[in-house]
Tab-separated table of C-alpha atoms and ligand atoms in Angstrom:
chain	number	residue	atom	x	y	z
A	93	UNK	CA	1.510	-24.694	-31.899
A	94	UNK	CA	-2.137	-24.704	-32.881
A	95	UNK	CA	-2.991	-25.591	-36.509
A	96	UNK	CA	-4.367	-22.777	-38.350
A	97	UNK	CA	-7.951	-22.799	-38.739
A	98	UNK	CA	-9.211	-24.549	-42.526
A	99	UNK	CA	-11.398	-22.210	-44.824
A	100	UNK	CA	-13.793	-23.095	-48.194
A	101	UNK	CA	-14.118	-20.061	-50.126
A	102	UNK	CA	-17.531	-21.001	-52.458
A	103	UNK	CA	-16.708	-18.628	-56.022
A	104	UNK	CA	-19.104	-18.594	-59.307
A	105	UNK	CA	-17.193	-15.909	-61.001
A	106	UNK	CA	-14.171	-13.931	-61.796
A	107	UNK	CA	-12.314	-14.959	-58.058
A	108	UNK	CA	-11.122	-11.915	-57.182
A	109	UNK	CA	-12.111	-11.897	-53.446
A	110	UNK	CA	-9.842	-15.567	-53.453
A	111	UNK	CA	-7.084	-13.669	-54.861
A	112	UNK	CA	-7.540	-11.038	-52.231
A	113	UNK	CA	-7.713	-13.010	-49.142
A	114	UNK	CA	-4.472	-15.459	-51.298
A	115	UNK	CA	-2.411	-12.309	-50.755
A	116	UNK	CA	-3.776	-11.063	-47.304
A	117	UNK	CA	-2.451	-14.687	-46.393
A	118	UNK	CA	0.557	-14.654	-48.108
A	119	UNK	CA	1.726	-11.089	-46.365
A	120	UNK	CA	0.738	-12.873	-42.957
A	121	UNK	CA	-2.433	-10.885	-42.435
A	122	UNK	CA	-5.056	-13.464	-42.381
A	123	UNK	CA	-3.776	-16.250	-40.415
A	124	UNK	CA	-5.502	-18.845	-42.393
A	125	UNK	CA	-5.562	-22.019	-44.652
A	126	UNK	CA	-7.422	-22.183	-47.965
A	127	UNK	CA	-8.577	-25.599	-47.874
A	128	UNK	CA	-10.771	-26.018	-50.693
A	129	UNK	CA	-12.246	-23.596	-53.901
A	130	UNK	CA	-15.524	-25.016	-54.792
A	131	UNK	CA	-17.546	-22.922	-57.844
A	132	UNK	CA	-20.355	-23.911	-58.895
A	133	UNK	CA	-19.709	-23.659	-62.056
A	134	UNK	CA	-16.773	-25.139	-64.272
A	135	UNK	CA	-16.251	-21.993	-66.380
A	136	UNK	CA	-15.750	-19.392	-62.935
A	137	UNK	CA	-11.803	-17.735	-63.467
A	138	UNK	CA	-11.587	-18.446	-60.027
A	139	UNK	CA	-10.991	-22.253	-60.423
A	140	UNK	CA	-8.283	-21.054	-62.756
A	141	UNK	CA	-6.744	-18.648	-59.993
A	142	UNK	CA	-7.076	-21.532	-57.580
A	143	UNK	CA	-4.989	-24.278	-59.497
A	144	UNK	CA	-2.905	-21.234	-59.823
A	145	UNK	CA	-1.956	-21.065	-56.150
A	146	UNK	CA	-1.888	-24.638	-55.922
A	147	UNK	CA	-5.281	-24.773	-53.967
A	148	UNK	CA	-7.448	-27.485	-54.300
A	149	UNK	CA	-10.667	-27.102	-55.816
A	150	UNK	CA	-14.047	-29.073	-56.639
A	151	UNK	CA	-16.745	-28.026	-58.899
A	152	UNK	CA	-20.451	-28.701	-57.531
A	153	UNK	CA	-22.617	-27.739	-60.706
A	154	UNK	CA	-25.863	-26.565	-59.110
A	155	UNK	CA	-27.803	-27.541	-63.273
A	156	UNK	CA	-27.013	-31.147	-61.709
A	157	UNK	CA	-29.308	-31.349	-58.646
A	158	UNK	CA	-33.197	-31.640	-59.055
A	159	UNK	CA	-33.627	-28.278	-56.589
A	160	UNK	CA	-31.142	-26.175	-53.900
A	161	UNK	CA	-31.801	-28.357	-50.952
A	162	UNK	CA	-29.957	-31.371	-52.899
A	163	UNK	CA	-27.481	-28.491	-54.303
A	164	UNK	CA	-26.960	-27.695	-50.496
A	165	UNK	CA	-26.328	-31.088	-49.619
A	166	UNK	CA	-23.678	-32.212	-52.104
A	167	UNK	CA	-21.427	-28.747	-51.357
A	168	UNK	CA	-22.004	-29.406	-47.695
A	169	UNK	CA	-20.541	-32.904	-48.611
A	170	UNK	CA	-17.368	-31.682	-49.977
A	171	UNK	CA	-17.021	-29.311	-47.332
A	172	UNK	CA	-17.580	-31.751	-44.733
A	173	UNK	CA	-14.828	-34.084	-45.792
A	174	UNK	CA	-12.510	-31.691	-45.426
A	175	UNK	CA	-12.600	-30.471	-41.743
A	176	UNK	CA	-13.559	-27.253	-42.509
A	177	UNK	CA	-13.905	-24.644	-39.620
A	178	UNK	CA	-15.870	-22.186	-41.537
A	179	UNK	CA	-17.344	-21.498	-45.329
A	180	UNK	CA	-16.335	-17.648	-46.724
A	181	UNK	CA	-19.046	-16.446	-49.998
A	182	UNK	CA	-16.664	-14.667	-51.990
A	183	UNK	CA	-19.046	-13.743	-55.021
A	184	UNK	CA	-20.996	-17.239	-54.544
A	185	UNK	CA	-24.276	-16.362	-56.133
A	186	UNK	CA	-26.502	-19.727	-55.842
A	187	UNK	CA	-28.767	-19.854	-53.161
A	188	UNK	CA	-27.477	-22.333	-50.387
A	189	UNK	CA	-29.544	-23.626	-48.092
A	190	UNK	CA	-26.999	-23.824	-45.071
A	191	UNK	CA	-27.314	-26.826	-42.518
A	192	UNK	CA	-28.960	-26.199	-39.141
A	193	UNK	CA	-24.883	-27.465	-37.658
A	194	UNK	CA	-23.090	-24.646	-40.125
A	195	UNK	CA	-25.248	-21.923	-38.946
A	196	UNK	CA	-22.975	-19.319	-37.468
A	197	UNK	CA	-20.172	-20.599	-39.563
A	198	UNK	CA	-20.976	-19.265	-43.033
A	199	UNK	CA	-19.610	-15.729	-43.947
A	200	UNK	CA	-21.057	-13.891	-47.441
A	201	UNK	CA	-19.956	-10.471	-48.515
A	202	UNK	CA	-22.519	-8.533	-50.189
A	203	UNK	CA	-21.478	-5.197	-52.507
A	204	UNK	CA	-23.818	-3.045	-50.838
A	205	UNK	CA	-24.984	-2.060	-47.383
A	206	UNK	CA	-27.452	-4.599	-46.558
A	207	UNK	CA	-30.856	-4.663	-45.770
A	208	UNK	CA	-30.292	-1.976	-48.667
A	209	UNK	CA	-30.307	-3.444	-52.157
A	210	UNK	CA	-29.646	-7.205	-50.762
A	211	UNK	CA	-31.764	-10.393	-51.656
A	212	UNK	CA	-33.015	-12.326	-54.812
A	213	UNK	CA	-31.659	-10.390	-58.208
A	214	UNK	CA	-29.204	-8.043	-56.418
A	215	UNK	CA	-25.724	-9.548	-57.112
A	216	UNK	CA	-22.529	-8.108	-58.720
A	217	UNK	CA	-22.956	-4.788	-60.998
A	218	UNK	CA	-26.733	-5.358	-60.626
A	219	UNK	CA	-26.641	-4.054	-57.318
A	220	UNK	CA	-24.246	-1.012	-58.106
A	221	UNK	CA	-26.374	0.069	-61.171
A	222	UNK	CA	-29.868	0.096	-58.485
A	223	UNK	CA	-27.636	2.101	-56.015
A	224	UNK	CA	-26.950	4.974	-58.362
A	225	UNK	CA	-30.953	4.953	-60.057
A	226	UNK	CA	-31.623	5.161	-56.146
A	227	UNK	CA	-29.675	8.400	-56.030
A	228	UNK	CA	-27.959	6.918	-53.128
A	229	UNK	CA	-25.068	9.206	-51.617
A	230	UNK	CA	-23.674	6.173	-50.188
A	231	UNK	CA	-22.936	2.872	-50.676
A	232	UNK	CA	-20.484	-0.175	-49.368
A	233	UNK	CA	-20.281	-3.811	-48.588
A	234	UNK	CA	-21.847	-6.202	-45.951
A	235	UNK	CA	-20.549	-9.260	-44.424
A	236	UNK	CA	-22.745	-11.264	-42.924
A	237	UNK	CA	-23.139	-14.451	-41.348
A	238	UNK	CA	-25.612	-16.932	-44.167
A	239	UNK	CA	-28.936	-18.005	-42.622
A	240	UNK	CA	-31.632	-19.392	-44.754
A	241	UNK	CA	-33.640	-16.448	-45.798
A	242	UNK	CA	-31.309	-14.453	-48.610
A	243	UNK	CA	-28.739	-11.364	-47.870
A	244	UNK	CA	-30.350	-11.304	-44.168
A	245	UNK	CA	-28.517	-12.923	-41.145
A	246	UNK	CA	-26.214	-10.965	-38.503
A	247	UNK	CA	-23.951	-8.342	-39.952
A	248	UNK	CA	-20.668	-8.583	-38.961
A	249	UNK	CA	-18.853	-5.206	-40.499
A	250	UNK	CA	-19.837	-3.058	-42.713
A	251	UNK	CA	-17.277	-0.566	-44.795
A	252	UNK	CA	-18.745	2.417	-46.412
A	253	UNK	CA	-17.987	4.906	-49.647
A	254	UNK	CA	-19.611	7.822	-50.813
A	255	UNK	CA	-21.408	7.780	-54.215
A	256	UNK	CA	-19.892	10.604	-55.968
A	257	UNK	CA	-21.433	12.673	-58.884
A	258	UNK	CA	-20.723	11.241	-62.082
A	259	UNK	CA	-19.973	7.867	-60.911
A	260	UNK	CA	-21.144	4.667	-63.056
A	261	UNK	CA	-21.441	1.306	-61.722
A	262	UNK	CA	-18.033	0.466	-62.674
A	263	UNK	CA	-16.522	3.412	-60.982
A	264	UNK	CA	-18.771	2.784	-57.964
A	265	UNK	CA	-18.556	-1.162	-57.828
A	266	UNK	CA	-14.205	-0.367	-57.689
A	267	UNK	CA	-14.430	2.094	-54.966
A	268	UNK	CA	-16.942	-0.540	-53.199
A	269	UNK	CA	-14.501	-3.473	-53.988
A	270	UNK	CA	-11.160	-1.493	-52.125
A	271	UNK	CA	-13.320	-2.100	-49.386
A	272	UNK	CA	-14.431	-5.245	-49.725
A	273	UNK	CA	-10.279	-6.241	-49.896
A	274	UNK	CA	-10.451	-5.059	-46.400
A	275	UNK	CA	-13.790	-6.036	-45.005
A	276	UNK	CA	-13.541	-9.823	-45.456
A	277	UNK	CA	-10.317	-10.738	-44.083
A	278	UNK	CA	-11.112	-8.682	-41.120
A	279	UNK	CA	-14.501	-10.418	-40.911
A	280	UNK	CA	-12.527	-13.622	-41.158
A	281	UNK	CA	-10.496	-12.638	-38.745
A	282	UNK	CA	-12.662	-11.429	-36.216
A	283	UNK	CA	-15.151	-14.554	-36.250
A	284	UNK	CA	-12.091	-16.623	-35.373
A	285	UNK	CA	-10.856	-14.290	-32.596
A	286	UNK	CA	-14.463	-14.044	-31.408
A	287	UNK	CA	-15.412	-10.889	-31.554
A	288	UNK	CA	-17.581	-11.123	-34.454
A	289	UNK	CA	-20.408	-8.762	-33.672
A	290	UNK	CA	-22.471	-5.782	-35.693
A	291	UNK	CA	-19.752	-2.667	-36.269
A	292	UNK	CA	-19.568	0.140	-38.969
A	293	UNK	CA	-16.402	1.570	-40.233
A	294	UNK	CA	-16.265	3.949	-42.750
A	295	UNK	CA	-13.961	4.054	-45.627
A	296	UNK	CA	-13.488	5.391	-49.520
A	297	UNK	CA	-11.268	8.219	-48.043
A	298	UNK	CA	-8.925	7.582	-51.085
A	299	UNK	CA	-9.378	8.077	-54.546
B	598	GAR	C1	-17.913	-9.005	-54.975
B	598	GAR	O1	-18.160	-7.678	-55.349
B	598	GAR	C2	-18.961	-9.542	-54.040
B	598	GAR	O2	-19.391	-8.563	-53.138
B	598	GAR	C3	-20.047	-9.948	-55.000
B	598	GAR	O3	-19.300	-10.594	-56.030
B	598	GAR	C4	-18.044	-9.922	-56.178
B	598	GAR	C5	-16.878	-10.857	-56.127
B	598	GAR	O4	-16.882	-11.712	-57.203
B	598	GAR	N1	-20.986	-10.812	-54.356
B	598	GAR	C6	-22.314	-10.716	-54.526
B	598	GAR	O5	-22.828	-9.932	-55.306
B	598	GAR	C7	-23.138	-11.679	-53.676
B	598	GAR	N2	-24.525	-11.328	-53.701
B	598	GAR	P1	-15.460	-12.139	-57.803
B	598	GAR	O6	-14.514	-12.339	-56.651
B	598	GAR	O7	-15.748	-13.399	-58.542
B	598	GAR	O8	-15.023	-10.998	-58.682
């Protein structure tokens, strides 16, 4: 029996994309293992939701590197001790220079449809709030494989929602997240089955 293939989900903040892909794994529909949380930060929830689930986690604290390059190489570090087959963003917002070997195995997701309202600035509710002042009638999520310029890279799915009259960024950034439950295990799952390539699907049929 092959091994299942080893993951490092990189969180800053609340960790609700680990808890997502935690359950997709425990109801046997991502066929991975969580090998390592690293934040980089020591207050994210998300180290709190790892220990939680029994997942072992490491804090690299970008405030202790002189600039990102040294940043990059100390979570690279970690990672690479740790026989990692690929690295999954899950609301990672640093900048991380990614290794010319890890190129092609880096996932983000990104709470918008990229090139749209992607790159330096645009992160979390940020990005929902420029959406609706855009008038936008729709919105989504991205994932993405991580090069070295920001929120660019090869788009591996996109899921889609409409922006409906009256919404906030709160209402908008929940409809976007439903999606994002579903985007990044698939993601996951389709760069390990090899068939990671550029597809829409649409969504935010419910609610
Ligand atoms: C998600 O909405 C994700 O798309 C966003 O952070 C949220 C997850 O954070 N990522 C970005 O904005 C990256 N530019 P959480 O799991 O800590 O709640």
């Amino acid at each position: 029996m092959n091994a299942r293939p080893r993951i490092a989900v990189l969180v800053s903040g609340t960790g609700r994309s680990l808890e997502n892909l935690v359950q997709c794994i425990e109801r046997g529909e991502l066929d991975v293992e969580i090998a390592l949380v690293l934040s980089n930060t020591p207050s994210a929830f998300a180290l709190e939701r790892a220990a939680r689930h029994g997942l072992e986690s490491r804090v690299v604290d970008h405030r202790d590197f002189a600039d990102a390059q040294a940043f990059g190489r100390a979570v690279f570090a970690e990672i690479e001790a740790r026989r990692v087959d690929l690295v999954v963003l899950a609301g990672f917002l640093r900048l991380l220079p990614i290794p010319d070997a890890w190129l092609g195995r880096v996932l983000n997701i990104h709470p918008a449809l990229l090139p749209k309202f992607g790159g330096k600035g645009y992160f979390g509710e940020r990005v929902h709030r420029a959406v609706i002042e855009a008038r936008e009638r729709e919105s989504g999520c991205t994932v993405h494989y991580v090069t070295n310029e920001y929120d660019r890279g090869p788009i591996v799915l996109q899921r889609r929602v409409p922006v409906r009259d009256g919404d906030d960024s709160h209402t908008l950034a929940e409809r976007v997240f439903e999606e994002e439950k579903l985007a990044l295990p698939d993601a996951i799952q389709r760069h390990f089955a090899g068939l990671a390539g550029a597809t829409v699907e649409r969504g935010g049929a419910r609610g």
